[in-house]
Amino acid sequence: MRSETGFDPYLYQRFPTQEERPPEEEEGLRRIWCAPKGWEYLTVVNNNYVGIFYLGTAFLFFLLAGVLALLMRVQLAAPLMEVLPQATYNQVFTMHGTVMMFLFAVPMVEAAGVLLLPQMLAARDLPFPRLSAYAFWAYAVGGLAFFASLFVGLAPDGGWFMYPPYTSKAYSPGINADFWLLGIGFIEISAIAGAIEIIVGVLRTRAPGMSLDKMPIFAWAMLVFAVMIIIAFPSVILATLLLEIERAFNWSFFDAARGGDPVLWQHLFWFFGHPEVYIIFLPAAGMMSMIIPTVARTELVGYRLIVLAMIATGFISFGVWAHHMFTVGLPPMTTGFFSAASMAVSLPAGIQVFSWIATLAIGRPRFNAPGLFVLGSIVIFVTGGLTGVMVALVPFDWQAHDTYFIVAHLHYVLIGGMVFPLFAAMYYWIPMVSSRAMSERLAKWVFGLMFTGMNVAFMPMHLAGLMGMPRRVYTYLPGSGWDMLNLISTVGAFLFAFGVLLFLIDLARNFRMAPGGGNAGNVYGAGSLEWLPTELYSTRSIPVVKSREPLWDDPKISDDVEQGRYFLPRSATGLRETIVTSPLLAEPQYVQIMPGPSVWPLVAAIFTAFFFLALTVQAYMFGLASGVITVMAMLRWLSETDRPIAQDEVDIGAGIMVPTYMTGPRSHGWWAMVILMIVMAMISAMAMFGLAFLWSNQPGFWTPPASLGGGIPIALGYGLVVAAAVSCRWLHRMGKNWAVAPVLLAGLAAPLLTWLDIRMWSAVLAPDASGQGAAVFAILSLQGTVAAIGVLFAAYLGWRSLRGLITPTGNSTLDLACLFIGYCGAQGLVGTIFTRAVGA
Amino acid sequence: MKSWLILLGGFIVWTVHFFGLYLIAEFAPSATLVIALTILCIIADLWLLRWLRAMACSEAFAQWRRSVGMAGAVLSLLAVLWQGLPVMLA
Ligand code: HEM
Ligand SMILES: [Cu+2]
């Protein structure tokens, strides 16, 4: 394959250009990408700032959850301690686990992506800066509110996987569980927003010439990570939604006495929960694969194998969820192959570990701060991996399940697989964003304390577990032989905490934020693009990438980039912009105009958080008002985008001309919408799985569904909605401006169809009658929600076309509305038939 | 599209296999179905391998793409066999 888009690769040979660049170009860039002042920090969307805010907030949650861990360890230091009463202990371990997993681990790596990816790919920013800002604020406001529930004693206490029936209204009557369900459901939305940003960013904004085989490993890791979020998180969003509905309206999804099934929760949760572990691990592994070659001063061994291993991890991690359910009583056939798959999943992780060891072995490794943490990570992670293979063996798991052996295992994997790589990464990349590097001398202490502390804290837990100590107990009796082990664990936890404290002190002394110029720079001598000299606009010009370590292979590249001898040495349109490239070979396709700072993402995020909080405390009017404000803020923010641009084509350097606007399947907006549709389709597929699952497990509660004959007209109606959406795009491209009308009508008709369907089902079944009723009406409600959003889309499209903002060439909004409304019809069509088919 | 199919082909077969196995066990437990699905997936992987081996590649990217695809197909072949084993042995 010589060219993907028809772009002639010979054009790359015009770079680096030779002529002098006029000095006002750089000034222009600086003015357009200017730094915020005062209150403007709240409205920034530039990834340099949002990334650092994001990282800082996630790290704050690490510290908060860490304090909770210390509290638990104090309570468990000796038998019958009275530091935390039982009920508080339950809240504390639940919050510790939940905050670590949802508010620290995932956001932390997502934030690292937001900060690092544009630099590594030499883009000016990620393609949807306002979406990043929204994701960050939603997470920060929502997360802090969620954490605060602990101070009023209302924190969730059902463990980080919140199994019903324990978390059902009957056994958890307070609003504690609602905090979890709504809080986490909401934070996952922010994670998905970030994932969309990352996928489109990695596939479409790489520097020209950076074909997939030259992409930095971290970008590969983030790509797989984000795709996994898109597939996995809908499942937990749906699960939390269903459990919340069960609690609020008494629909019995999980109540076995009424035709629901608590095991359904476990399937939905772990279909997300296991991939979650790899979602956390992969980006950290990507960081390791970036740091190790630099530390070892040689190329990474087995780049291709690592890419393969990452993709393999992504796929197989979706096929092992039931290994968390070996003690539930699954059918033997299921148990057999989930056990086999769980052993297989250690292979790709093994490949990566061997590549790292090989790289360290053939290079000339330096044991500086990142080097030490990388090494520590390998040791700890491998230990955790070994106990992982042990618990993949079903008979062993029957013994170890719900004991401290599991607590030991999961912390070895998480701390070795994520926390240590993260610390390596912080030491490694802080010089990129701070004017001073961290102290190497102190780092030795930080590492020593953390490494020793980790092992002293968690090694004895294996033993305590094997000796029968269950997890999630607030105390234990003397004389069970666990006293000494627990005391040692507590000492270890404090050693670890001292390490982190030292790190904080170092951070306070040396971290001086310098997101634009003036950072400490490439102190470790790395070879990838994020170490090019940057300012707030990222690199002065965007280089042509010819190898995986451009800085090692072309010693002049930094200077050439800095002098503007590559792509886009100026702002071609006078606005914020970056080059959008093709997904495989990264050939330049067009210039994307990026939105600037705005207060609307912040407003939308705050009111989204209020909306969910209001639902939790049952302040429905306030919730409604917040919801309306959120929608208005989002529409306002959207209305500023997709505007006509004066020049149709611009010179992006060396006389290469590209368009400034793109619609249809090649545009970045289209890609984001398609990903959003995948998210919605996953939610809907999971809901349908739920219905089928209940049918096969609770056949006694099944009533004959609404008649298929009655459903066919509705299905046909949905079919027409799809047809209208498809033909509208097509007609509009042929210059028919009236073609907007049918899709507007279709958007308005979809909710009517849903309403008809609901009426028809109401005659047969009530939502609170049985598991079947609950599941059917859940599918209908989801359809109603999608249809309602479709109406918003239609209204927005109508408004824009009245204002004359939809033209035969400037029709991105039309495309996106057609996509969405078409999707809405398709989902309705499938749902109408499916609900009637199950158990007919 | 073709590139993604080459890069991910083996993995897609693998995915079809393990979700298939789960659905069979959950909704219609039967060893015959499992074995049939396993054989189908093995054939698919072998076909993929043959297709990729015969593919002519001169450019660096095409070569890279093919080698990742072949390794993925081999991995998938092993995984499909491995995950079919519990049922085939029982
Ligand atoms: C030195 C640091 C840490 C210490 C001392 C610590 C301590 C503990 C303890 C004692 C428990 C068991 C509570 C019980 O079963 O009664 C626990 C549970 C847990 N921890 Fe940690 N932890 C640490 C770091 C982490 C990190 C970094 C993560 C994740 C990234 C994490 C995730 C979890 C999870 C998911 C649980 C299970 C919660 C549940 O049972 O619902 N921990 N931790
Ligand atoms: Cu798992």
GROMACS .gro file of N, CA, C and O in nm, chain A residues 124-216:
model
  372
  124ARG      N    1  -0.165   1.966   1.767
  124ARG     CA    2  -0.174   2.086   1.849
  124ARG      C    3  -0.260   2.059   1.972
  124ARG      O    4  -0.241   2.121   2.077
  125ASP      N    5  -0.356   1.970   1.958
  125ASP     CA    6  -0.443   1.938   2.071
  125ASP      C    7  -0.521   1.814   2.029
  125ASP      O    8  -0.512   1.771   1.915
  126LEU      N    9  -0.596   1.755   2.121
  126LEU     CA   10  -0.685   1.646   2.081
  126LEU      C   11  -0.803   1.706   2.004
  126LEU      O   12  -0.831   1.826   2.017
  127PRO      N   13  -0.874   1.624   1.924
  127PRO     CA   14  -0.972   1.682   1.833
  127PRO      C   15  -1.093   1.750   1.897
  127PRO      O   16  -1.157   1.833   1.834
  128PHE      N   17  -1.127   1.714   2.022
  128PHE     CA   18  -1.244   1.777   2.084
  128PHE      C   19  -1.206   1.836   2.219
  128PHE      O   20  -1.244   1.783   2.324
  129PRO      N   21  -1.132   1.947   2.219
  129PRO     CA   22  -1.080   1.999   2.346
  129PRO      C   23  -1.192   2.029   2.446
  129PRO      O   24  -1.175   2.009   2.566
  130ARG      N   25  -1.306   2.074   2.396
  130ARG     CA   26  -1.413   2.108   2.491
  130ARG      C   27  -1.471   1.983   2.554
  130ARG      O   28  -1.518   1.987   2.668
  131LEU      N   29  -1.468   1.874   2.479
  131LEU     CA   30  -1.516   1.749   2.536
  131LEU      C   31  -1.423   1.704   2.649
  131LEU      O   32  -1.468   1.656   2.753
  132SER      N   33  -1.292   1.722   2.630
  132SER     CA   34  -1.199   1.689   2.738
  132SER      C   35  -1.230   1.772   2.860
  132SER      O   36  -1.228   1.723   2.973
  133ALA      N   37  -1.253   1.902   2.837
  133ALA     CA   38  -1.280   1.990   2.950
  133ALA      C   39  -1.407   1.945   3.021
  133ALA      O   40  -1.412   1.937   3.145
  134TYR      N   41  -1.508   1.912   2.943
  134TYR     CA   42  -1.633   1.864   3.004
  134TYR      C   43  -1.608   1.737   3.085
  134TYR      O   44  -1.651   1.725   3.199
  135ALA      N   45  -1.536   1.641   3.023
  135ALA     CA   46  -1.509   1.515   3.093
  135ALA      C   47  -1.437   1.543   3.224
  135ALA      O   48  -1.470   1.486   3.328
  136PHE      N   49  -1.339   1.633   3.219
  136PHE     CA   50  -1.265   1.661   3.341
  136PHE      C   51  -1.356   1.722   3.448
  136PHE      O   52  -1.358   1.677   3.563
  137TRP      N   53  -1.432   1.826   3.413
  137TRP     CA   54  -1.510   1.894   3.516
  137TRP      C   55  -1.620   1.804   3.571
  137TRP      O   56  -1.648   1.806   3.692
  138ALA      N   57  -1.680   1.727   3.483
  138ALA     CA   58  -1.786   1.638   3.530
  138ALA      C   59  -1.727   1.542   3.633
  138ALA      O   60  -1.785   1.519   3.740
  139TYR      N   61  -1.611   1.491   3.601
  139TYR     CA   62  -1.547   1.396   3.691
  139TYR      C   63  -1.505   1.464   3.822
  139TYR      O   64  -1.528   1.410   3.931
  140ALA      N   65  -1.448   1.583   3.812
  140ALA     CA   66  -1.398   1.648   3.933
  140ALA      C   67  -1.514   1.685   4.027
  140ALA      O   68  -1.512   1.652   4.146
  141VAL      N   69  -1.615   1.750   3.972
  141VAL     CA   70  -1.728   1.792   4.056
  141VAL      C   71  -1.802   1.669   4.109
  141VAL      O   72  -1.828   1.657   4.229
  142GLY      N   73  -1.834   1.576   4.019
  142GLY     CA   74  -1.908   1.457   4.060
  142GLY      C   75  -1.829   1.374   4.159
  142GLY      O   76  -1.883   1.326   4.260
  143GLY      N   77  -1.700   1.358   4.133
  143GLY     CA   78  -1.617   1.276   4.221
  143GLY      C   79  -1.606   1.333   4.361
  143GLY      O   80  -1.619   1.261   4.459
  144LEU      N   81  -1.587   1.465   4.368
  144LEU     CA   82  -1.574   1.525   4.502
  144LEU      C   83  -1.706   1.514   4.579
  144LEU      O   84  -1.708   1.481   4.698
  145ALA      N   85  -1.817   1.537   4.510
  145ALA     CA   86  -1.946   1.524   4.576
  145ALA      C   87  -1.967   1.381   4.624
  145ALA      O   88  -2.014   1.357   4.736
  146PHE      N   89  -1.928   1.286   4.540
  146PHE     CA   90  -1.941   1.146   4.576
  146PHE      C   91  -1.858   1.115   4.700
  146PHE      O   92  -1.904   1.052   4.795
  147PHE      N   93  -1.735   1.165   4.700
  147PHE     CA   94  -1.649   1.137   4.815
  147PHE      C   95  -1.704   1.198   4.942
  147PHE      O   96  -1.695   1.140   5.051
  148ALA      N   97  -1.765   1.315   4.928
  148ALA     CA   98  -1.814   1.386   5.046
  148ALA      C   99  -1.923   1.307   5.119
  148ALA      O  100  -1.947   1.330   5.238
  149SER      N  101  -1.986   1.213   5.051
  149SER     CA  102  -2.091   1.134   5.118
  149SER      C  103  -2.034   1.062   5.241
  149SER      O  104  -2.107   1.031   5.334
  150LEU      N  105  -1.902   1.042   5.240
  150LEU     CA  106  -1.839   0.975   5.353
  150LEU      C  107  -1.848   1.060   5.480
  150LEU      O  108  -1.863   1.007   5.591
  151PHE      N  109  -1.841   1.192   5.463
  151PHE     CA  110  -1.837   1.278   5.581
  151PHE      C  111  -1.972   1.289   5.650
  151PHE      O  112  -1.979   1.327   5.766
  152VAL      N  113  -2.079   1.259   5.577
  152VAL     CA  114  -2.210   1.265   5.640
  152VAL      C  115  -2.261   1.124   5.670
  152VAL      O  116  -2.379   1.104   5.698
  153GLY      N  117  -2.171   1.027   5.661
  153GLY     CA  118  -2.210   0.890   5.697
  153GLY      C  119  -2.305   0.827   5.597
  153GLY      O  120  -2.373   0.730   5.628
  154LEU      N  121  -2.312   0.882   5.474
  154LEU     CA  122  -2.405   0.827   5.377
  154LEU      C  123  -2.334   0.754   5.265
  154LEU      O  124  -2.392   0.725   5.160
  155ALA      N  125  -2.205   0.724   5.287
  155ALA     CA  126  -2.130   0.661   5.180
  155ALA      C  127  -2.181   0.520   5.157
  155ALA      O  128  -2.229   0.454   5.248
  156PRO      N  129  -2.171   0.473   5.032
  156PRO     CA  130  -2.212   0.337   5.001
  156PRO      C  131  -2.132   0.236   5.083
  156PRO      O  132  -2.018   0.262   5.121
  157ASP      N  133  -2.193   0.122   5.110
  157ASP     CA  134  -2.126   0.024   5.194
  157ASP      C  135  -2.144  -0.118   5.143
  157ASP      O  136  -2.132  -0.213   5.219
  158GLY      N  137  -2.172  -0.133   5.016
  158GLY     CA  138  -2.197  -0.267   4.962
  158GLY      C  139  -2.077  -0.328   4.891
  158GLY      O  140  -2.092  -0.423   4.818
  159GLY      N  141  -1.956  -0.274   4.915
  159GLY     CA  142  -1.838  -0.327   4.846
  159GLY      C  143  -1.829  -0.268   4.707
  159GLY      O  144  -1.927  -0.216   4.654
  160TRP      N  145  -1.710  -0.276   4.646
  160TRP     CA  146  -1.695  -0.203   4.519
  160TRP      C  147  -1.770  -0.270   4.405
  160TRP      O  148  -1.788  -0.211   4.302
  161PHE      N  149  -1.822  -0.395   4.427
  161PHE     CA  150  -1.906  -0.448   4.319
  161PHE      C  151  -2.052  -0.459   4.355
  161PHE      O  152  -2.131  -0.511   4.276
  162MET      N  153  -2.092  -0.410   4.473
  162MET     CA  154  -2.233  -0.378   4.498
  162MET      C  155  -2.332  -0.487   4.460
  162MET      O  156  -2.431  -0.461   4.393
  163TYR      N  157  -2.307  -0.609   4.504
  163TYR     CA  158  -2.397  -0.717   4.465
  163TYR      C  159  -2.537  -0.701   4.524
  163TYR      O  160  -2.551  -0.688   4.645
  164PRO      N  161  -2.641  -0.708   4.443
  164PRO     CA  162  -2.772  -0.734   4.499
  164PRO      C  163  -2.782  -0.884   4.530
  164PRO      O  164  -2.704  -0.959   4.472
  165PRO      N  165  -2.866  -0.931   4.614
  165PRO     CA  166  -2.973  -0.858   4.681
  165PRO      C  167  -2.926  -0.772   4.799
  165PRO      O  168  -3.006  -0.694   4.850
  166TYR      N  169  -2.797  -0.786   4.839
  166TYR     CA  170  -2.754  -0.706   4.953
  166TYR      C  171  -2.777  -0.556   4.930
  166TYR      O  172  -2.813  -0.483   5.022
  167THR      N  173  -2.757  -0.511   4.807
  167THR     CA  174  -2.772  -0.368   4.780
  167THR      C  175  -2.914  -0.331   4.735
  167THR      O  176  -2.937  -0.219   4.691
  168SER      N  177  -3.005  -0.427   4.742
  168SER     CA  178  -3.143  -0.393   4.704
  168SER      C  179  -3.209  -0.314   4.817
  168SER      O  180  -3.157  -0.304   4.927
  169LYS      N  181  -3.324  -0.257   4.787
  169LYS     CA  182  -3.393  -0.172   4.884
  169LYS      C  183  -3.419  -0.247   5.015
  169LYS      O  184  -3.409  -0.190   5.124
  170ALA      N  185  -3.447  -0.376   5.006
  170ALA     CA  186  -3.484  -0.452   5.126
  170ALA      C  187  -3.369  -0.456   5.226
  170ALA      O  188  -3.390  -0.444   5.346
  171TYR      N  189  -3.246  -0.472   5.178
  171TYR     CA  190  -3.133  -0.490   5.269
  171TYR      C  191  -3.047  -0.365   5.281
  171TYR      O  192  -2.965  -0.356   5.373
  172SER      N  193  -3.059  -0.272   5.190
  172SER     CA  194  -2.986  -0.145   5.200
  172SER      C  195  -3.085  -0.031   5.181
  172SER      O  196  -3.091   0.031   5.074
  173PRO      N  197  -3.166  -0.003   5.282
  173PRO     CA  198  -3.273   0.094   5.263
  173PRO      C  199  -3.226   0.240   5.250
  173PRO      O  200  -3.296   0.320   5.189
  174GLY      N  201  -3.110   0.274   5.303
  174GLY     CA  202  -3.067   0.415   5.301
  174GLY      C  203  -3.031   0.461   5.161
  174GLY      O  204  -3.035   0.383   5.065
  175ILE      N  205  -2.992   0.589   5.147
  175ILE     CA  206  -2.955   0.637   5.014
  175ILE      C  207  -2.807   0.611   4.984
  175ILE      O  208  -2.757   0.652   4.879
  176ASN      N  209  -2.738   0.540   5.074
  176ASN     CA  210  -2.596   0.512   5.051
  176ASN      C  211  -2.572   0.445   4.917
  176ASN      O  212  -2.486   0.486   4.840
  177ALA      N  213  -2.653   0.341   4.891
  177ALA     CA  214  -2.633   0.267   4.766
  177ALA      C  215  -2.665   0.355   4.647
  177ALA      O  216  -2.601   0.345   4.542
  178ASP      N  217  -2.763   0.445   4.663
  178ASP     CA  218  -2.798   0.533   4.551
  178ASP      C  219  -2.682   0.625   4.514
  178ASP      O  220  -2.660   0.656   4.397
  179PHE      N  221  -2.607   0.668   4.616
  179PHE     CA  222  -2.488   0.749   4.587
  179PHE      C  223  -2.395   0.674   4.494
  179PHE      O  224  -2.340   0.730   4.399
  180TRP      N  225  -2.376   0.547   4.524
  180TRP     CA  226  -2.285   0.469   4.441
  180TRP      C  227  -2.341   0.457   4.299
  180TRP      O  228  -2.273   0.486   4.201
  181LEU      N  229  -2.467   0.415   4.291
  181LEU     CA  230  -2.523   0.383   4.160
  181LEU      C  231  -2.526   0.506   4.070
  181LEU      O  232  -2.483   0.502   3.955
  182LEU      N  233  -2.574   0.619   4.123
  182LEU     CA  234  -2.583   0.738   4.040
  182LEU      C  235  -2.446   0.801   4.021
  182LEU      O  236  -2.411   0.845   3.912
  183GLY      N  237  -2.367   0.802   4.129
  183GLY     CA  238  -2.235   0.864   4.120
  183GLY      C  239  -2.148   0.792   4.019
  183GLY      O  240  -2.089   0.855   3.930
  184ILE      N  241  -2.141   0.661   4.028
  184ILE     CA  242  -2.053   0.587   3.939
  184ILE      C  243  -2.108   0.587   3.797
  184ILE      O  244  -2.035   0.607   3.701
  185GLY      N  245  -2.239   0.571   3.785
  185GLY     CA  246  -2.299   0.576   3.652
  185GLY      C  247  -2.258   0.704   3.581
  185GLY      O  248  -2.223   0.705   3.463
  186PHE      N  249  -2.260   0.813   3.657
  186PHE     CA  250  -2.230   0.943   3.600
  186PHE      C  251  -2.081   0.957   3.564
  186PHE      O  252  -2.046   1.005   3.455
  187ILE      N  253  -1.995   0.909   3.653
  187ILE     CA  254  -1.852   0.924   3.627
  187ILE      C  255  -1.811   0.840   3.506
  187ILE      O  256  -1.721   0.877   3.431
  188GLU      N  257  -1.884   0.730   3.484
  188GLU     CA  258  -1.853   0.650   3.366
  188GLU      C  259  -1.884   0.727   3.238
  188GLU      O  260  -1.821   0.706   3.135
  189ILE      N  261  -1.984   0.814   3.244
  189ILE     CA  262  -2.015   0.893   3.125
  189ILE      C  263  -1.896   0.981   3.091
  189ILE      O  264  -1.856   0.994   2.975
  190SER      N  265  -1.835   1.036   3.195
  190SER     CA  266  -1.718   1.119   3.171
  190SER      C  267  -1.603   1.036   3.113
  190SER      O  268  -1.532   1.080   3.023
  191ALA      N  269  -1.589   0.912   3.162
  191ALA     CA  270  -1.483   0.827   3.109
  191ALA      C  271  -1.507   0.798   2.961
  191ALA      O  272  -1.413   0.796   2.881
  192ILE      N  273  -1.634   0.779   2.925
  192ILE     CA  274  -1.664   0.751   2.784
  192ILE      C  275  -1.634   0.873   2.698
  192ILE      O  276  -1.578   0.861   2.589
  193ALA      N  277  -1.669   0.992   2.749
  193ALA     CA  278  -1.638   1.113   2.673
  193ALA      C  279  -1.488   1.119   2.646
  193ALA      O  280  -1.444   1.147   2.533
  194GLY      N  281  -1.408   1.089   2.749
  194GLY     CA  282  -1.263   1.090   2.730
  194GLY      C  283  -1.218   0.986   2.629
  194GLY      O  284  -1.127   1.009   2.549
  195ALA      N  285  -1.284   0.869   2.632
  195ALA     CA  286  -1.242   0.761   2.542
  195ALA      C  287  -1.268   0.799   2.396
  195ALA      O  288  -1.186   0.771   2.309
  196ILE      N  289  -1.381   0.864   2.371
  196ILE     CA  290  -1.411   0.906   2.233
  196ILE      C  291  -1.300   0.999   2.184
  196ILE      O  292  -1.245   0.983   2.075
  197GLU      N  293  -1.267   1.093   2.269
  197GLU     CA  294  -1.161   1.188   2.238
  197GLU      C  295  -1.030   1.116   2.204
  197GLU      O  296  -0.962   1.149   2.107
  198ILE      N  297  -0.997   1.015   2.284
  198ILE     CA  298  -0.869   0.947   2.266
  198ILE      C  299  -0.867   0.864   2.138
  198ILE      O  300  -0.770   0.866   2.062
  199ILE      N  301  -0.977   0.793   2.111
  199ILE     CA  302  -0.978   0.712   1.989
  199ILE      C  303  -0.962   0.801   1.866
  199ILE      O  304  -0.876   0.776   1.780
  200VAL      N  305  -1.044   0.905   1.858
  200VAL     CA  306  -1.036   0.990   1.740
  200VAL      C  307  -0.899   1.059   1.735
  200VAL      O  308  -0.838   1.071   1.629
  201GLY      N  309  -0.850   1.097   1.851
  201GLY     CA  310  -0.720   1.163   1.855
  201GLY      C  311  -0.610   1.073   1.802
  201GLY      O  312  -0.529   1.114   1.718
  202VAL      N  313  -0.606   0.950   1.849
  202VAL     CA  314  -0.498   0.860   1.809
  202VAL      C  315  -0.510   0.823   1.662
  202VAL      O  316  -0.411   0.814   1.589
  203LEU      N  317  -0.632   0.803   1.616
  203LEU     CA  318  -0.645   0.756   1.478
  203LEU      C  319  -0.640   0.869   1.377
  203LEU      O  320  -0.608   0.847   1.261
  204ARG      N  321  -0.671   0.992   1.418
  204ARG     CA  322  -0.687   1.096   1.317
  204ARG      C  323  -0.596   1.217   1.334
  204ARG      O  324  -0.597   1.305   1.247
  205THR      N  325  -0.525   1.231   1.443
  205THR     CA  326  -0.443   1.353   1.453
  205THR      C  327  -0.295   1.322   1.470
  205THR      O  328  -0.221   1.399   1.529
  206ARG      N  329  -0.251   1.208   1.416
  206ARG     CA  330  -0.108   1.179   1.424
  206ARG      C  331  -0.030   1.266   1.325
  206ARG      O  332  -0.083   1.307   1.222
  207ALA      N  333   0.096   1.288   1.357
  207ALA     CA  334   0.181   1.367   1.267
  207ALA      C  335   0.188   1.296   1.133
  207ALA      O  336   0.188   1.173   1.127
  208PRO      N  337   0.196   1.371   1.022
  208PRO     CA  338   0.203   1.309   0.891
  208PRO      C  339   0.316   1.207   0.885
  208PRO      O  340   0.425   1.231   0.936
  209GLY      N  341   0.287   1.093   0.823
  209GLY     CA  342   0.389   0.990   0.807
  209GLY      C  343   0.395   0.891   0.921
  209GLY      O  344   0.459   0.787   0.910
  210MET      N  345   0.327   0.922   1.032
  210MET     CA  346   0.333   0.828   1.145
  210MET      C  347   0.232   0.715   1.122
  210MET      O  348   0.124   0.713   1.180
  211SER      N  349   0.268   0.621   1.034
  211SER     CA  350   0.178   0.509   1.007
  211SER      C  351   0.166   0.423   1.132
  211SER      O  352   0.245   0.436   1.225
  212LEU      N  353   0.068   0.335   1.133
  212LEU     CA  354   0.041   0.258   1.255
  212LEU      C  355   0.165   0.187   1.308
  212LEU      O  356   0.182   0.172   1.429
  213ASP      N  357   0.252   0.142   1.217
  213ASP     CA  358   0.370   0.069   1.264
  213ASP      C  359   0.477   0.161   1.320
  213ASP      O  360   0.580   0.113   1.366
  214LYS      N  361   0.454   0.293   1.314
  214LYS     CA  362   0.552   0.384   1.374
  214LYS      C  363   0.495   0.456   1.494
  214LYS      O  364   0.556   0.547   1.549
  215MET      N  365   0.376   0.415   1.533
  215MET     CA  366   0.306   0.486   1.639
  215MET      C  367   0.371   0.451   1.774
  215MET      O  368   0.403   0.336   1.797
  216PRO      N  369   0.392   0.549   1.862
  216PRO     CA  370   0.450   0.517   1.992
  216PRO      C  371   0.362   0.414   2.065
  216PRO      O  372   0.239   0.417   2.052
   0.00000   0.00000   0.00000
